[in-house]
């Protein structure tokens, strides 16, 4: 069976499949930009503050991350998802061997060459999405952080590579920020993730606070559940603060983006607090005025 005939592709947008004809570099770059702009408004906002020369690299990295995530999360069949992730990793190998076929990898090949990005962070992301097909519960907080090592931290490292930073100090600070963002998303989406059969809250914390899976299933925000979420929010906030020094160690354009994403993640935690830590009956979101304030603050900093 050809890679393009794998059954999992049918559950995804048609443009995700590997095309019969390899696109040109120009076509591939337009594909990635279109995907980035149509899927994630915050990504488009962030690119306003980037130098124009870096935007194509960010579009290709985002397109890779977006489709990789959907291969793991939107197929609806773990075996089909694992098959597609294997095919996708084969495309990573083809990209590094100089034989890209998919538009994402045609564009990404230029990014990899220009920014000298190693294969590892691309492969590590796929490790996380494979793990999602096999693991649905995490015993300890360290286990959750271990998952974030693959699901979130590679994205920050790819951003640093694209901007010319390769040192361990900046990568460690980036890991703190990316893990914190992932934790904020987990705490925001407890009910959403449970609907997919997953719980990212550490099971040791459920036991510690006398919370049951049935409480989550029934969307009962008991006093014990609220106490647990208060604890988890504070823990995520500490990880954000550990990563904040990164903005002082990069050039001004990237610093604005880092601060924008960090403040956005902190705003998610604040939104959880604002509704009394009840993330079961209503998904906490950042209000439009708060989003505008974050962007305005970043824009003012760029002007100054």
mmCIF file of C-alpha atoms in Angstrom:
data_model
loop_
_atom_site.group_PDB
_atom_site.id
_atom_site.type_symbol
_atom_site.label_atom_id
_atom_site.label_comp_id
_atom_site.label_asym_id
_atom_site.label_seq_id
_atom_site.Cartn_x
_atom_site.Cartn_y
_atom_site.Cartn_z
ATOM 1 C CA UNK A 1 0.000 0.000 0.000
ATOM 2 C CA UNK A 2 1.344 3.414 -0.971
ATOM 3 C CA UNK A 3 1.827 5.974 1.800
ATOM 4 C CA UNK A 4 -0.865 8.184 0.283
ATOM 5 C CA UNK A 5 -3.371 5.281 0.456
ATOM 6 C CA UNK A 6 -3.092 4.746 4.230
ATOM 7 C CA UNK A 7 -6.659 4.706 5.651
ATOM 8 C CA UNK A 8 -6.020 7.381 8.270
ATOM 9 C CA UNK A 9 -5.701 10.124 5.654
ATOM 10 C CA UNK A 10 -9.465 9.946 5.016
ATOM 11 C CA UNK A 11 -10.156 11.364 8.490
ATOM 12 C CA UNK A 12 -8.052 14.454 7.779
ATOM 13 C CA UNK A 13 -8.270 17.412 5.374
ATOM 14 C CA UNK A 14 -7.486 16.296 1.840
ATOM 15 C CA UNK A 15 -4.581 18.727 1.537
ATOM 16 C CA UNK A 16 -2.726 16.918 4.346
ATOM 17 C CA UNK A 17 -2.047 13.852 2.188
ATOM 18 C CA UNK A 18 1.223 13.379 0.318
ATOM 19 C CA UNK A 19 0.634 14.736 -3.209
ATOM 20 C CA UNK A 20 1.285 12.752 -6.362
ATOM 21 C CA UNK A 21 3.418 15.605 -7.713
ATOM 22 C CA UNK A 22 6.034 17.321 -5.542
ATOM 23 C CA UNK A 23 5.279 21.056 -5.352
ATOM 24 C CA UNK A 24 7.760 23.808 -6.108
ATOM 25 C CA UNK A 25 9.436 25.648 -3.249
ATOM 26 C CA UNK A 26 7.239 28.699 -3.878
ATOM 27 C CA UNK A 27 4.072 26.572 -3.830
ATOM 28 C CA UNK A 28 5.234 24.832 -0.651
ATOM 29 C CA UNK A 29 5.902 28.122 1.131
ATOM 30 C CA UNK A 30 2.428 29.408 0.223
ATOM 31 C CA UNK A 31 0.923 26.138 1.494
ATOM 32 C CA UNK A 32 2.631 26.541 4.891
ATOM 33 C CA UNK A 33 1.709 30.204 5.215
ATOM 34 C CA UNK A 34 -1.920 29.487 4.344
ATOM 35 C CA UNK A 35 -2.057 26.658 6.881
ATOM 36 C CA UNK A 36 -0.508 28.785 9.629
ATOM 37 C CA UNK A 37 -2.774 31.760 9.048
ATOM 38 C CA UNK A 38 -5.969 29.713 8.800
ATOM 39 C CA UNK A 39 -5.436 27.475 11.817
ATOM 40 C CA UNK A 40 -4.151 29.640 14.616
ATOM 41 C CA UNK A 41 -4.882 33.318 14.995
ATOM 42 C CA UNK A 42 -2.377 33.797 17.807
ATOM 43 C CA UNK A 43 0.394 32.489 15.575
ATOM 44 C CA UNK A 44 -0.421 35.144 12.966
ATOM 45 C CA UNK A 45 -0.438 37.821 15.661
ATOM 46 C CA UNK A 46 2.965 36.699 16.901
ATOM 47 C CA UNK A 47 4.490 36.864 13.425
ATOM 48 C CA UNK A 48 3.669 40.588 13.230
ATOM 49 C CA UNK A 49 6.613 41.161 15.563
ATOM 50 C CA UNK A 50 9.092 38.964 13.669
ATOM 51 C CA UNK A 51 11.511 40.201 11.017
ATOM 52 C CA UNK A 52 10.017 39.463 7.583
ATOM 53 C CA UNK A 53 12.982 37.248 6.660
ATOM 54 C CA UNK A 54 12.098 34.810 9.472
ATOM 55 C CA UNK A 55 8.414 34.426 8.717
ATOM 56 C CA UNK A 56 8.727 31.669 6.076
ATOM 57 C CA UNK A 57 10.763 29.596 8.553
ATOM 58 C CA UNK A 58 8.121 30.029 11.224
ATOM 59 C CA UNK A 59 5.361 29.119 8.778
ATOM 60 C CA UNK A 60 7.099 25.879 7.776
ATOM 61 C CA UNK A 61 7.810 24.925 11.403
ATOM 62 C CA UNK A 62 4.230 25.697 12.391
ATOM 63 C CA UNK A 63 2.836 23.695 9.462
ATOM 64 C CA UNK A 64 4.925 20.698 10.500
ATOM 65 C CA UNK A 65 3.744 20.953 14.120
ATOM 66 C CA UNK A 66 0.102 21.488 13.118
ATOM 67 C CA UNK A 67 -0.163 18.475 10.831
ATOM 68 C CA UNK A 68 1.858 16.283 13.201
ATOM 69 C CA UNK A 69 -0.564 17.157 16.009
ATOM 70 C CA UNK A 70 -3.591 16.398 13.833
ATOM 71 C CA UNK A 71 -2.134 13.058 12.739
ATOM 72 C CA UNK A 72 -2.037 12.074 16.396
ATOM 73 C CA UNK A 73 -5.240 13.721 17.578
ATOM 74 C CA UNK A 74 -7.784 13.883 14.759
ATOM 75 C CA UNK A 75 -7.673 10.465 13.099
ATOM 76 C CA UNK A 76 -9.873 8.744 15.687
ATOM 77 C CA UNK A 77 -8.167 5.364 15.394
ATOM 78 C CA UNK A 78 -4.921 4.758 17.337
ATOM 79 C CA UNK A 79 -3.582 2.161 14.894
ATOM 80 C CA UNK A 80 -4.265 4.381 11.892
ATOM 81 C CA UNK A 81 -2.720 7.344 13.711
ATOM 82 C CA UNK A 82 0.436 5.370 14.509
ATOM 83 C CA UNK A 83 0.678 4.307 10.871
ATOM 84 C CA UNK A 84 0.390 7.916 9.689
ATOM 85 C CA UNK A 85 2.960 9.096 12.222
ATOM 86 C CA UNK A 86 5.391 6.482 10.897
ATOM 87 C CA UNK A 87 4.761 7.703 7.348
ATOM 88 C CA UNK A 88 5.241 11.300 8.503
ATOM 89 C CA UNK A 89 8.549 10.437 10.142
ATOM 90 C CA UNK A 90 9.572 8.833 6.866
ATOM 91 C CA UNK A 91 8.944 12.237 5.283
ATOM 92 C CA UNK A 92 11.231 13.801 7.921
ATOM 93 C CA UNK A 93 13.944 11.369 6.840
ATOM 94 C CA UNK A 94 13.290 12.189 3.167
ATOM 95 C CA UNK A 95 13.574 15.883 3.974
ATOM 96 C CA UNK A 96 16.994 15.419 5.551
ATOM 97 C CA UNK A 97 18.066 13.155 2.686
ATOM 98 C CA UNK A 98 17.184 15.857 0.152
ATOM 99 C CA UNK A 99 14.102 14.070 -1.236
ATOM 100 C CA UNK A 100 11.069 15.931 0.217
ATOM 101 C CA UNK A 101 7.668 15.221 -1.352
ATOM 102 C CA UNK A 102 5.054 16.843 0.881
ATOM 103 C CA UNK A 103 4.766 20.656 0.640
ATOM 104 C CA UNK A 104 5.541 21.008 4.348
ATOM 105 C CA UNK A 105 8.858 19.241 3.891
ATOM 106 C CA UNK A 106 9.717 21.018 0.632
ATOM 107 C CA UNK A 107 9.444 24.300 2.555
ATOM 108 C CA UNK A 108 10.973 22.856 5.698
ATOM 109 C CA UNK A 109 14.047 21.654 3.800
ATOM 110 C CA UNK A 110 14.950 25.285 3.140
ATOM 111 C CA UNK A 111 14.423 26.156 6.799
ATOM 112 C CA UNK A 112 16.551 23.203 7.936
ATOM 113 C CA UNK A 113 19.397 24.213 5.619
ATOM 114 C CA UNK A 114 19.268 27.937 6.352
ATOM 115 C CA UNK A 115 19.003 27.540 10.131
ATOM 116 C CA UNK A 116 21.038 24.336 10.512
ATOM 117 C CA UNK A 117 18.288 22.616 12.489
ATOM 118 C CA UNK A 118 19.015 19.037 13.637
ATOM 119 C CA UNK A 119 16.499 16.256 13.091
ATOM 120 C CA UNK A 120 15.969 15.528 16.808
ATOM 121 C CA UNK A 121 13.290 18.104 17.748
ATOM 122 C CA UNK A 122 11.138 17.121 14.759
ATOM 123 C CA UNK A 123 11.372 13.451 15.727
ATOM 124 C CA UNK A 124 10.723 14.140 19.423
ATOM 125 C CA UNK A 125 7.386 15.756 18.630
ATOM 126 C CA UNK A 126 6.299 12.552 16.919
ATOM 127 C CA UNK A 127 7.319 10.609 20.034
ATOM 128 C CA UNK A 128 4.745 12.606 22.011
ATOM 129 C CA UNK A 129 1.975 12.029 19.489
ATOM 130 C CA UNK A 130 2.709 8.302 19.426
ATOM 131 C CA UNK A 131 2.590 8.312 23.221
ATOM 132 C CA UNK A 132 -0.897 9.804 23.059
ATOM 133 C CA UNK A 133 -2.055 6.695 21.211
ATOM 134 C CA UNK A 134 -0.754 4.384 23.929
ATOM 135 C CA UNK A 135 -0.832 6.309 27.221
ATOM 136 C CA UNK A 136 -3.913 8.046 28.635
ATOM 137 C CA UNK A 137 -2.949 8.499 32.316
ATOM 138 C CA UNK A 138 0.149 9.821 34.103
ATOM 139 C CA UNK A 139 1.005 8.665 37.596
ATOM 140 C CA UNK A 140 3.258 11.524 38.739
ATOM 141 C CA UNK A 141 3.912 15.152 37.913
ATOM 142 C CA UNK A 142 7.377 14.101 36.752
ATOM 143 C CA UNK A 143 5.679 11.803 34.233
ATOM 144 C CA UNK A 144 3.647 14.747 32.904
ATOM 145 C CA UNK A 145 6.791 16.884 32.646
ATOM 146 C CA UNK A 146 8.448 13.976 30.830
ATOM 147 C CA UNK A 147 5.629 14.032 28.285
ATOM 148 C CA UNK A 148 6.080 17.811 27.878
ATOM 149 C CA UNK A 149 9.747 17.158 27.050
ATOM 150 C CA UNK A 150 8.489 15.635 23.794
ATOM 151 C CA UNK A 151 5.171 17.413 23.216
ATOM 152 C CA UNK A 152 6.113 21.037 23.905
ATOM 153 C CA UNK A 153 9.810 21.657 24.449
ATOM 154 C CA UNK A 154 10.898 20.763 20.881
ATOM 155 C CA UNK A 155 8.738 23.608 19.558
ATOM 156 C CA UNK A 156 10.630 26.188 21.600
ATOM 157 C CA UNK A 157 13.950 24.716 20.533
ATOM 158 C CA UNK A 158 12.912 24.887 16.876
ATOM 159 C CA UNK A 159 12.053 28.565 17.344
ATOM 160 C CA UNK A 160 15.468 29.217 18.883
ATOM 161 C CA UNK A 161 17.233 27.399 16.058
ATOM 162 C CA UNK A 162 15.277 29.441 13.494
ATOM 163 C CA UNK A 163 16.454 32.614 15.222
ATOM 164 C CA UNK A 164 20.086 31.511 15.413
ATOM 165 C CA UNK A 165 20.305 30.415 19.078
ATOM 166 C CA UNK A 166 21.838 27.021 19.816
ATOM 167 C CA UNK A 167 23.227 27.223 23.369
ATOM 168 C CA UNK A 168 22.112 25.070 26.304
ATOM 169 C CA UNK A 169 21.217 27.991 28.582
ATOM 170 C CA UNK A 170 18.613 29.470 26.266
ATOM 171 C CA UNK A 171 17.246 26.041 25.404
ATOM 172 C CA UNK A 172 16.744 25.236 29.090
ATOM 173 C CA UNK A 173 14.882 28.516 29.668
ATOM 174 C CA UNK A 174 12.791 27.801 26.590
ATOM 175 C CA UNK A 175 11.966 24.340 27.988
ATOM 176 C CA UNK A 176 10.615 25.947 31.167
ATOM 177 C CA UNK A 177 8.346 28.236 29.148
ATOM 178 C CA UNK A 178 7.131 25.524 26.784
ATOM 179 C CA UNK A 179 6.417 23.084 29.604
ATOM 180 C CA UNK A 180 4.511 25.835 31.418
ATOM 181 C CA UNK A 181 2.443 26.543 28.289
ATOM 182 C CA UNK A 182 1.636 22.858 27.944
ATOM 183 C CA UNK A 183 0.608 22.643 31.603
ATOM 184 C CA UNK A 184 -1.612 25.717 31.225
ATOM 185 C CA UNK A 185 -3.303 24.089 28.228
ATOM 186 C CA UNK A 186 -3.752 20.828 30.145
ATOM 187 C CA UNK A 187 -5.384 22.599 33.103
ATOM 188 C CA UNK A 188 -7.564 24.631 30.721
ATOM 189 C CA UNK A 189 -8.712 21.508 28.853
ATOM 190 C CA UNK A 190 -9.320 18.958 31.608
ATOM 191 C CA UNK A 191 -12.873 18.311 30.386
ATOM 192 C CA UNK A 192 -11.913 18.398 26.694
ATOM 193 C CA UNK A 193 -9.078 15.910 27.209
ATOM 194 C CA UNK A 194 -11.290 13.622 29.282
ATOM 195 C CA UNK A 195 -13.704 13.562 26.353
ATOM 196 C CA UNK A 196 -10.803 12.131 24.312
ATOM 197 C CA UNK A 197 -10.137 9.524 26.984
ATOM 198 C CA UNK A 198 -7.102 11.280 28.493
ATOM 199 C CA UNK A 199 -6.243 12.708 31.896
ATOM 200 C CA UNK A 200 -3.058 14.771 32.157
ATOM 201 C CA UNK A 201 -3.599 15.682 35.805
ATOM 202 C CA UNK A 202 -1.184 13.470 37.786
ATOM 203 C CA UNK A 203 -3.000 10.542 39.372
ATOM 204 C CA UNK A 204 -0.940 11.057 42.538
ATOM 205 C CA UNK A 205 -2.544 14.512 42.835
ATOM 206 C CA UNK A 206 -6.048 13.117 42.354
ATOM 207 C CA UNK A 207 -5.406 10.769 45.276
ATOM 208 C CA UNK A 208 -3.750 13.472 47.379
ATOM 209 C CA UNK A 209 -6.763 15.786 47.029
ATOM 210 C CA UNK A 210 -9.383 12.988 47.155
ATOM 211 C CA UNK A 211 -10.589 13.609 43.604
ATOM 212 C CA UNK A 212 -11.948 10.715 41.528
ATOM 213 C CA UNK A 213 -12.092 10.176 37.801
ATOM 214 C CA UNK A 214 -15.869 10.031 38.191
ATOM 215 C CA UNK A 215 -15.800 13.629 39.449
ATOM 216 C CA UNK A 216 -14.178 14.607 36.173
ATOM 217 C CA UNK A 217 -16.502 12.405 34.102
ATOM 218 C CA UNK A 218 -19.568 13.905 35.808
ATOM 219 C CA UNK A 219 -18.055 17.409 35.672
ATOM 220 C CA UNK A 220 -18.403 17.805 39.424
ATOM 221 C CA UNK A 221 -16.161 20.624 40.592
ATOM 222 C CA UNK A 222 -16.031 19.500 44.206
ATOM 223 C CA UNK A 223 -14.168 21.563 46.830
ATOM 224 C CA UNK A 224 -11.418 18.953 46.634
ATOM 225 C CA UNK A 225 -11.192 19.338 42.848
ATOM 226 C CA UNK A 226 -10.987 23.127 43.159
ATOM 227 C CA UNK A 227 -8.205 22.801 45.747
ATOM 228 C CA UNK A 228 -6.303 20.524 43.390
ATOM 229 C CA UNK A 229 -6.666 22.940 40.463
ATOM 230 C CA UNK A 230 -5.504 25.829 42.666
ATOM 231 C CA UNK A 231 -2.375 23.794 43.416
ATOM 232 C CA UNK A 232 -1.794 22.905 39.735
ATOM 233 C CA UNK A 233 -2.254 26.505 38.563
ATOM 234 C CA UNK A 234 0.323 27.743 41.038
ATOM 235 C CA UNK A 235 2.753 25.036 39.975
ATOM 236 C CA UNK A 236 2.398 25.989 36.309
ATOM 237 C CA UNK A 237 2.866 29.658 37.184
ATOM 238 C CA UNK A 238 6.194 28.827 38.842
ATOM 239 C CA UNK A 239 7.387 27.181 35.611
ATOM 240 C CA UNK A 240 6.467 30.297 33.636
ATOM 241 C CA UNK A 241 8.485 32.454 36.000
ATOM 242 C CA UNK A 242 11.491 30.153 35.652
ATOM 243 C CA UNK A 243 11.424 30.730 31.897
ATOM 244 C CA UNK A 244 10.824 34.494 31.857
ATOM 245 C CA UNK A 245 14.582 35.412 31.854
ATOM 246 C CA UNK A 246 14.783 34.048 28.299
ATOM 247 C CA UNK A 247 13.251 37.282 26.976
ATOM 248 C CA UNK A 248 16.295 39.171 28.305
ATOM 249 C CA UNK A 249 18.722 36.860 26.488
ATOM 250 C CA UNK A 250 17.474 37.158 22.890
ATOM 251 C CA UNK A 251 17.136 40.004 20.403
ATOM 252 C CA UNK A 252 14.260 42.436 20.776
ATOM 253 C CA UNK A 253 11.965 40.989 18.085
ATOM 254 C CA UNK A 254 12.059 37.456 19.478
ATOM 255 C CA UNK A 255 11.834 38.820 23.035
ATOM 256 C CA UNK A 256 8.458 40.353 22.176
ATOM 257 C CA UNK A 257 7.136 37.015 20.914
ATOM 258 C CA UNK A 258 8.452 35.126 23.920
ATOM 259 C CA UNK A 259 6.849 37.611 26.276
ATOM 260 C CA UNK A 260 3.595 37.522 24.291
ATOM 261 C CA UNK A 261 3.330 33.743 24.554
ATOM 262 C CA UNK A 262 4.417 33.696 28.202
ATOM 263 C CA UNK A 263 1.946 36.395 29.189
ATOM 264 C CA UNK A 264 -0.725 34.603 27.177
ATOM 265 C CA UNK A 265 -0.083 31.399 29.109
ATOM 266 C CA UNK A 266 -0.192 33.275 32.397
ATOM 267 C CA UNK A 267 -3.470 34.831 31.242
ATOM 268 C CA UNK A 268 -4.901 31.315 30.782
ATOM 269 C CA UNK A 269 -3.982 30.547 34.389
ATOM 270 C CA UNK A 270 -5.589 33.811 35.464
ATOM 271 C CA UNK A 271 -8.745 32.892 33.525
ATOM 272 C CA UNK A 272 -8.870 29.604 35.442
ATOM 273 C CA UNK A 273 -8.576 31.516 38.705
ATOM 274 C CA UNK A 274 -11.194 34.052 37.614
ATOM 275 C CA UNK A 275 -13.827 31.325 37.350
ATOM 276 C CA UNK A 276 -12.937 29.844 40.713
ATOM 277 C CA UNK A 277 -10.747 27.043 39.260
ATOM 278 C CA UNK A 278 -13.809 25.251 37.884
ATOM 279 C CA UNK A 279 -12.574 24.010 34.497
ATOM 280 C CA UNK A 280 -15.151 21.221 34.252
ATOM 281 C CA UNK A 281 -18.403 23.057 33.585
ATOM 282 C CA UNK A 282 -16.917 25.782 31.395
ATOM 283 C CA UNK A 283 -13.631 25.938 29.534
ATOM 284 C CA UNK A 284 -11.705 29.028 30.694
ATOM 285 C CA UNK A 285 -10.655 31.339 27.867
ATOM 286 C CA UNK A 286 -8.785 34.614 27.612
ATOM 287 C CA UNK A 287 -11.259 37.425 27.111
ATOM 288 C CA UNK A 288 -11.006 39.584 23.997
ATOM 289 C CA UNK A 289 -10.070 42.719 25.984
ATOM 290 C CA UNK A 290 -7.298 40.801 27.735
ATOM 291 C CA UNK A 291 -5.995 39.461 24.405
ATOM 292 C CA UNK A 292 -5.999 42.969 22.956
ATOM 293 C CA UNK A 293 -4.177 44.270 26.020
ATOM 294 C CA UNK A 294 -1.457 41.627 25.618
ATOM 295 C CA UNK A 295 -0.966 42.445 21.945
ATOM 296 C CA UNK A 296 -1.072 46.202 22.589
ATOM 297 C CA UNK A 297 1.557 45.857 25.283
ATOM 298 C CA UNK A 298 3.794 43.888 22.908
ATOM 299 C CA UNK A 299 3.227 46.413 20.133
ATOM 300 C CA UNK A 300 4.052 49.339 22.418
ATOM 301 C CA UNK A 301 7.274 47.638 23.447
ATOM 302 C CA UNK A 302 8.256 47.238 19.770
ATOM 303 C CA UNK A 303 7.546 50.934 19.097
ATOM 304 C CA UNK A 304 9.600 52.009 22.090
#
